[in-house]
Amino acid sequence: MKPSRDITRLIEIMAALRTPGTGCPWDLEQNFATIAPYTIEEAYEVAEAITRNDLDDLRDELGDLLLQVVFHSRMAEEQGAFVFGDVVEAICRKMIRRHPHVFADPDNREADPAGAQVTWHRIKAEEKAERAARRAQPEVEASSLLAEVKPGQPALTRAMELQRKASTVGFDWNDPRAVLAKIREEIDEVEAALNEGDNAAAHEETGDLMFALVNLARHVGADPETALRATNAKFERRFGYIERALAAEGRDCRSATLAEMDKLWTQAKREE
């Protein structure tokens, strides 16, 4: 099979990968839940390529993201739910509907950008109400204060928004030190789950601990995503220091002990 600029070829490739007996074993064992993290990861890699203004990389990352759409569509087709063409038609319909100032009768077009924005949000709200009705969501859920927080956001961002919304009605701590007490409580609960060998409880309590840490970030005025990115970069710098120091001795991390690496880590911190 040869590559092509036609989207049909990508759909054919995915179908081949998902064909029992002749397809790829890894692709065949995937489902929506297992692929979802890769979809999020590819979206972040698109954003990262844009940040670096690397258009060659952006082209490749957009392809990876498109593959995710095709992958999900193929799995849905196998279940008889929808096909890739339905996905394309749905977004086309949505964009035409949300831009009456572009696609409506020329005599009725909205030339004012502010007016176009109002129209966009009105139509989007109508679509949201239609989806809620289609999913038969309880009225109390639709009217909840937290219903305004988008469910598709990254977990850290959504945790921050849920907490901010709750804080508007006074459901919040008044002092960051109170959040610290909650963090200590959650750490104790993680430890208790580990001591009992209860992995499911440890998983749940770890989530509670992370939620509390986001709350601390909010109370000290830090964006958790930005703070974690900075820490990631710091970890990379310091681990890179360890690798370079060992390489200067003709060694690598695999041949070093944890004590040796800890010592180099401390040196890296001191130099910073």
Tab-separated table of C-alpha atoms in Angstrom:
chain	number	residue	atom	x	y	z
A	1	MET	CA	0.000	0.000	0.000
A	2	LYS	CA	1.395	3.389	-1.026
A	3	PRO	CA	0.929	6.738	0.753
A	4	SER	CA	-1.446	9.275	-0.740
A	5	ARG	CA	-2.695	12.850	-0.242
A	6	ASP	CA	-6.259	11.465	-0.282
A	7	ILE	CA	-7.916	10.965	3.125
A	8	THR	CA	-9.397	7.746	1.754
A	9	ARG	CA	-5.971	6.125	1.877
A	10	LEU	CA	-5.582	6.900	5.586
A	11	ILE	CA	-9.011	5.370	6.233
A	12	GLU	CA	-7.962	2.272	4.272
A	13	ILE	CA	-4.727	1.993	6.275
A	14	MET	CA	-6.626	2.143	9.556
A	15	ALA	CA	-9.109	-0.455	8.310
A	16	ALA	CA	-6.199	-2.746	7.437
A	17	LEU	CA	-4.614	-2.245	10.854
A	18	ARG	CA	-7.925	-3.159	12.525
A	19	THR	CA	-8.680	-6.237	10.384
A	20	PRO	CA	-8.702	-9.365	12.584
A	21	GLY	CA	-6.180	-11.969	11.560
A	22	THR	CA	-4.112	-9.756	9.264
A	23	GLY	CA	-4.029	-6.448	11.136
A	24	CYS	CA	-1.706	-5.115	13.812
A	25	PRO	CA	-2.120	-6.924	17.163
A	26	TRP	CA	-1.615	-3.692	19.119
A	27	ASP	CA	-4.134	-1.699	17.080
A	28	LEU	CA	-6.660	-4.539	17.287
A	29	GLU	CA	-6.653	-4.635	21.082
A	30	GLN	CA	-7.315	-0.896	21.484
A	31	ASN	CA	-10.648	0.720	22.357
A	32	PHE	CA	-11.928	4.275	22.841
A	33	ALA	CA	-10.696	4.434	26.442
A	34	THR	CA	-7.176	3.200	25.690
A	35	ILE	CA	-6.760	5.498	22.686
A	36	ALA	CA	-8.120	8.639	24.401
A	37	PRO	CA	-4.828	9.442	26.232
A	38	TYR	CA	-2.963	9.302	22.906
A	39	THR	CA	-5.512	11.681	21.390
A	40	ILE	CA	-4.879	14.193	24.163
A	41	GLU	CA	-1.116	13.712	23.852
A	42	GLU	CA	-1.199	14.408	20.111
A	43	ALA	CA	-3.211	17.602	20.664
A	44	TYR	CA	-0.555	18.798	23.110
A	45	GLU	CA	2.190	17.983	20.609
A	46	VAL	CA	0.402	20.102	17.999
A	47	ALA	CA	0.336	22.999	20.472
A	48	GLU	CA	4.001	22.461	21.335
A	49	ALA	CA	5.013	22.581	17.648
A	50	ILE	CA	3.094	25.853	17.296
A	51	THR	CA	4.887	27.262	20.363
A	52	ARG	CA	8.230	26.445	18.721
A	53	ASN	CA	6.991	27.850	15.395
A	54	ASP	CA	8.177	24.618	13.778
A	55	LEU	CA	5.891	24.286	10.756
A	56	ASP	CA	7.511	21.090	9.498
A	57	ASP	CA	6.862	19.490	12.862
A	58	LEU	CA	3.371	20.997	12.922
A	59	ARG	CA	2.581	19.256	9.635
A	60	ASP	CA	3.630	15.909	11.091
A	61	GLU	CA	1.836	16.439	14.402
A	62	LEU	CA	-1.391	17.443	12.645
A	63	GLY	CA	-1.132	14.168	10.757
A	64	ASP	CA	-0.766	12.287	14.040
A	65	LEU	CA	-3.813	14.103	15.407
A	66	LEU	CA	-5.803	13.314	12.254
A	67	LEU	CA	-4.890	9.655	12.688
A	68	GLN	CA	-6.562	9.779	16.105
A	69	VAL	CA	-9.811	10.980	14.516
A	70	VAL	CA	-9.622	8.191	11.931
A	71	PHE	CA	-8.816	5.628	14.645
A	72	HIS	CA	-11.842	6.580	16.772
A	73	SER	CA	-14.052	6.701	13.685
A	74	ARG	CA	-12.952	3.214	12.644
A	75	MET	CA	-13.753	1.762	16.069
A	76	ALA	CA	-17.171	3.444	15.960
A	77	GLU	CA	-17.781	2.021	12.475
A	78	GLU	CA	-16.984	-1.475	13.757
A	79	GLN	CA	-19.712	-0.986	16.364
A	80	GLY	CA	-22.186	0.317	13.790
A	81	ALA	CA	-22.317	3.747	15.460
A	82	PHE	CA	-20.924	6.100	12.779
A	83	VAL	CA	-18.228	6.354	10.116
A	84	PHE	CA	-15.560	8.965	9.319
A	85	GLY	CA	-17.836	10.634	6.775
A	86	ASP	CA	-20.425	11.233	9.496
A	87	VAL	CA	-17.775	13.022	11.570
A	88	VAL	CA	-16.916	15.288	8.623
A	89	GLU	CA	-20.580	15.986	7.892
A	90	ALA	CA	-21.300	16.801	11.546
A	91	ILE	CA	-18.534	19.407	11.800
A	92	CYS	CA	-19.473	20.893	8.426
A	93	ARG	CA	-23.076	21.250	9.576
A	94	LYS	CA	-21.956	22.802	12.857
A	95	MET	CA	-19.648	25.363	11.233
A	96	ILE	CA	-22.264	26.389	8.666
A	97	ARG	CA	-24.877	26.751	11.387
A	98	ARG	CA	-22.584	28.807	13.652
A	99	HIS	CA	-21.597	31.202	10.848
A	100	PRO	CA	-24.851	32.505	9.382
A	101	HIS	CA	-22.993	35.792	8.820
A	102	VAL	CA	-20.851	33.932	6.266
A	103	PHE	CA	-23.067	31.211	4.829
A	104	ALA	CA	-26.560	32.749	5.072
A	105	ASP	CA	-28.319	34.860	2.456
A	106	PRO	CA	-25.866	37.682	1.536
A	107	ASP	CA	-28.537	40.277	2.301
A	108	ASN	CA	-28.846	38.989	5.879
A	109	ARG	CA	-25.170	38.652	6.735
A	110	GLU	CA	-23.888	40.082	10.010
A	111	ALA	CA	-20.999	42.431	9.166
A	112	ASP	CA	-20.274	43.512	12.750
A	113	PRO	CA	-17.639	41.259	14.446
A	114	ALA	CA	-19.251	41.821	17.841
A	115	GLY	CA	-22.616	40.785	16.459
A	116	ALA	CA	-21.083	37.718	14.863
A	117	GLN	CA	-19.613	36.752	18.238
A	118	VAL	CA	-22.992	37.105	19.923
A	119	THR	CA	-24.560	34.917	17.243
A	120	TRP	CA	-21.817	32.292	17.663
A	121	HIS	CA	-22.377	32.035	21.426
A	122	ARG	CA	-26.179	31.971	21.049
A	123	ILE	CA	-26.064	29.120	18.549
A	124	LYS	CA	-23.458	27.258	20.604
A	125	ALA	CA	-25.721	27.531	23.660
A	126	GLU	CA	-28.634	26.177	21.621
A	127	GLU	CA	-26.507	23.224	20.511
A	128	LYS	CA	-25.476	22.524	24.104
A	129	ALA	CA	-29.128	22.489	25.184
A	130	GLU	CA	-29.970	20.134	22.334
A	131	ARG	CA	-27.168	17.744	23.361
A	132	ALA	CA	-28.325	17.822	26.978
A	133	ALA	CA	-31.870	16.967	25.883
A	134	ARG	CA	-30.610	14.194	23.615
A	135	ARG	CA	-28.641	12.666	26.486
A	136	ALA	CA	-31.686	12.937	28.769
A	137	GLN	CA	-29.664	14.725	31.450
A	138	PRO	CA	-31.567	15.426	34.702
A	139	GLU	CA	-32.756	19.004	35.052
A	140	VAL	CA	-30.894	19.444	38.340
A	141	GLU	CA	-27.625	18.473	36.626
A	142	ALA	CA	-28.130	20.932	33.758
A	143	SER	CA	-28.829	23.739	36.236
A	144	SER	CA	-25.850	22.949	38.466
A	145	LEU	CA	-23.291	25.664	39.060
A	146	LEU	CA	-20.629	23.216	37.882
A	147	ALA	CA	-22.444	22.414	34.622
A	148	GLU	CA	-20.708	25.418	33.044
A	149	VAL	CA	-17.283	23.793	33.461
A	150	LYS	CA	-16.390	22.077	30.196
A	151	PRO	CA	-15.963	18.301	30.615
A	152	GLY	CA	-13.384	17.988	27.826
A	153	GLN	CA	-10.703	20.128	29.474
A	154	PRO	CA	-7.391	18.631	30.687
A	155	ALA	CA	-7.850	17.272	34.210
A	156	LEU	CA	-5.640	19.889	35.913
A	157	THR	CA	-7.438	22.765	34.206
A	158	ARG	CA	-10.869	21.328	34.906
A	159	ALA	CA	-10.030	20.740	38.574
A	160	MET	CA	-9.046	24.407	38.852
A	161	GLU	CA	-12.273	25.551	37.172
A	162	LEU	CA	-14.476	23.297	39.318
A	163	GLN	CA	-12.863	24.726	42.449
A	164	ARG	CA	-13.207	28.303	41.205
A	165	LYS	CA	-16.895	27.798	40.480
A	166	ALA	CA	-17.535	26.275	43.909
A	167	SER	CA	-15.652	29.139	45.549
A	168	THR	CA	-18.085	31.696	44.095
A	169	VAL	CA	-20.741	30.449	46.525
A	170	GLY	CA	-18.360	30.254	49.476
A	171	PHE	CA	-17.476	26.566	49.233
A	172	ASP	CA	-13.766	27.136	49.761
A	173	TRP	CA	-10.965	27.498	52.273
A	174	ASN	CA	-9.965	30.984	53.386
A	175	ASP	CA	-6.291	30.196	54.033
A	176	PRO	CA	-3.727	28.209	51.986
A	177	ARG	CA	-2.563	26.608	55.252
A	178	ALA	CA	-5.973	24.941	55.538
A	179	VAL	CA	-5.357	23.411	52.118
A	180	LEU	CA	-1.997	22.135	53.365
A	181	ALA	CA	-3.823	20.340	56.179
A	182	LYS	CA	-6.089	18.724	53.584
A	183	ILE	CA	-3.035	17.647	51.557
A	184	ARG	CA	-1.527	15.997	54.641
A	185	GLU	CA	-4.838	14.229	55.247
A	186	GLU	CA	-4.896	12.929	51.670
A	187	ILE	CA	-1.261	11.758	51.939
A	188	ASP	CA	-2.175	9.787	55.064
A	189	GLU	CA	-5.066	8.161	53.185
A	190	VAL	CA	-2.786	7.189	50.283
A	191	GLU	CA	-0.346	5.677	52.770
A	192	ALA	CA	-3.122	3.763	54.518
A	193	ALA	CA	-4.277	2.306	51.190
A	194	LEU	CA	-0.717	1.267	50.363
A	195	ASN	CA	-0.282	-0.348	53.782
A	196	GLU	CA	-3.466	-2.348	53.188
A	197	GLY	CA	-2.325	-3.370	49.714
A	198	ASP	CA	-5.498	-1.860	48.250
A	199	ASN	CA	-4.425	-0.624	44.805
A	200	ALA	CA	-7.903	0.579	43.854
A	201	ALA	CA	-8.113	2.737	46.978
A	202	ALA	CA	-4.563	4.006	46.436
A	203	HIS	CA	-5.558	5.022	42.899
A	204	GLU	CA	-8.605	6.916	44.158
A	205	GLU	CA	-6.761	8.576	47.032
A	206	THR	CA	-3.975	9.678	44.689
A	207	GLY	CA	-6.609	11.472	42.622
A	208	ASP	CA	-7.900	13.170	45.772
A	209	LEU	CA	-4.349	14.219	46.641
A	210	MET	CA	-3.814	15.730	43.185
A	211	PHE	CA	-7.124	17.601	43.456
A	212	ALA	CA	-5.983	19.053	46.784
A	213	LEU	CA	-2.645	20.089	45.250
A	214	VAL	CA	-4.507	21.944	42.493
A	215	ASN	CA	-6.453	23.701	45.245
A	216	LEU	CA	-3.189	24.789	46.857
A	217	ALA	CA	-1.935	26.107	43.509
A	218	ARG	CA	-5.127	28.142	43.136
A	219	HIS	CA	-4.801	29.597	46.622
A	220	VAL	CA	-1.204	30.716	46.099
A	221	GLY	CA	-2.021	32.188	42.670
A	222	ALA	CA	-0.220	29.548	40.610
A	223	ASP	CA	-1.619	27.949	37.470
A	224	PRO	CA	-1.115	24.186	38.078
A	225	GLU	CA	-0.356	23.423	34.432
A	226	THR	CA	2.239	26.208	34.226
A	227	ALA	CA	3.744	25.242	37.589
A	228	LEU	CA	4.025	21.592	36.562
A	229	ARG	CA	5.560	22.492	33.212
A	230	ALA	CA	8.221	24.517	35.037
A	231	THR	CA	8.928	21.597	37.355
A	232	ASN	CA	9.134	19.233	34.371
A	233	ALA	CA	11.724	21.515	32.799
A	234	LYS	CA	13.646	21.672	36.075
A	235	PHE	CA	13.625	17.879	36.339
A	236	GLU	CA	14.927	17.583	32.772
A	237	ARG	CA	17.763	20.043	33.503
A	238	ARG	CA	18.863	18.250	36.639
A	239	PHE	CA	18.562	14.765	35.177
A	240	GLY	CA	20.528	15.999	32.170
A	241	TYR	CA	23.242	17.149	34.587
A	242	ILE	CA	23.413	13.600	35.992
A	243	GLU	CA	23.706	12.111	32.498
A	244	ARG	CA	26.436	14.553	31.453
A	245	ALA	CA	28.416	14.020	34.647
A	246	LEU	CA	28.309	10.255	34.222
A	247	ALA	CA	29.123	10.502	30.514
A	248	ALA	CA	32.263	12.498	31.416
A	249	GLU	CA	33.362	9.397	33.323
A	250	GLY	CA	32.537	7.118	30.409
A	251	ARG	CA	29.410	5.796	32.158
A	252	ASP	CA	25.631	6.114	31.952
A	253	CYS	CA	22.696	5.933	34.355
A	254	ARG	CA	22.340	2.185	33.936
A	255	SER	CA	25.774	1.645	35.473
A	256	ALA	CA	25.296	4.133	38.317
A	257	THR	CA	23.775	3.443	41.721
A	258	LEU	CA	20.837	5.409	43.066
A	259	ALA	CA	23.130	6.903	45.719
A	260	GLU	CA	25.512	8.175	43.019
A	261	MET	CA	22.674	9.696	41.024
A	262	ASP	CA	21.191	11.298	44.154
A	263	LYS	CA	24.574	12.893	44.897
A	264	LEU	CA	24.786	14.327	41.371
A	265	TRP	CA	21.177	15.522	41.649
A	266	THR	CA	22.105	17.437	44.806
A	267	GLN	CA	25.074	18.978	42.970
A	268	ALA	CA	22.781	20.061	40.158
A	269	LYS	CA	20.419	21.724	42.664
A	270	ARG	CA	23.342	23.475	44.342
A	271	GLU	CA	24.629	24.849	41.019
A	272	GLU	CA	21.191	26.176	40.162
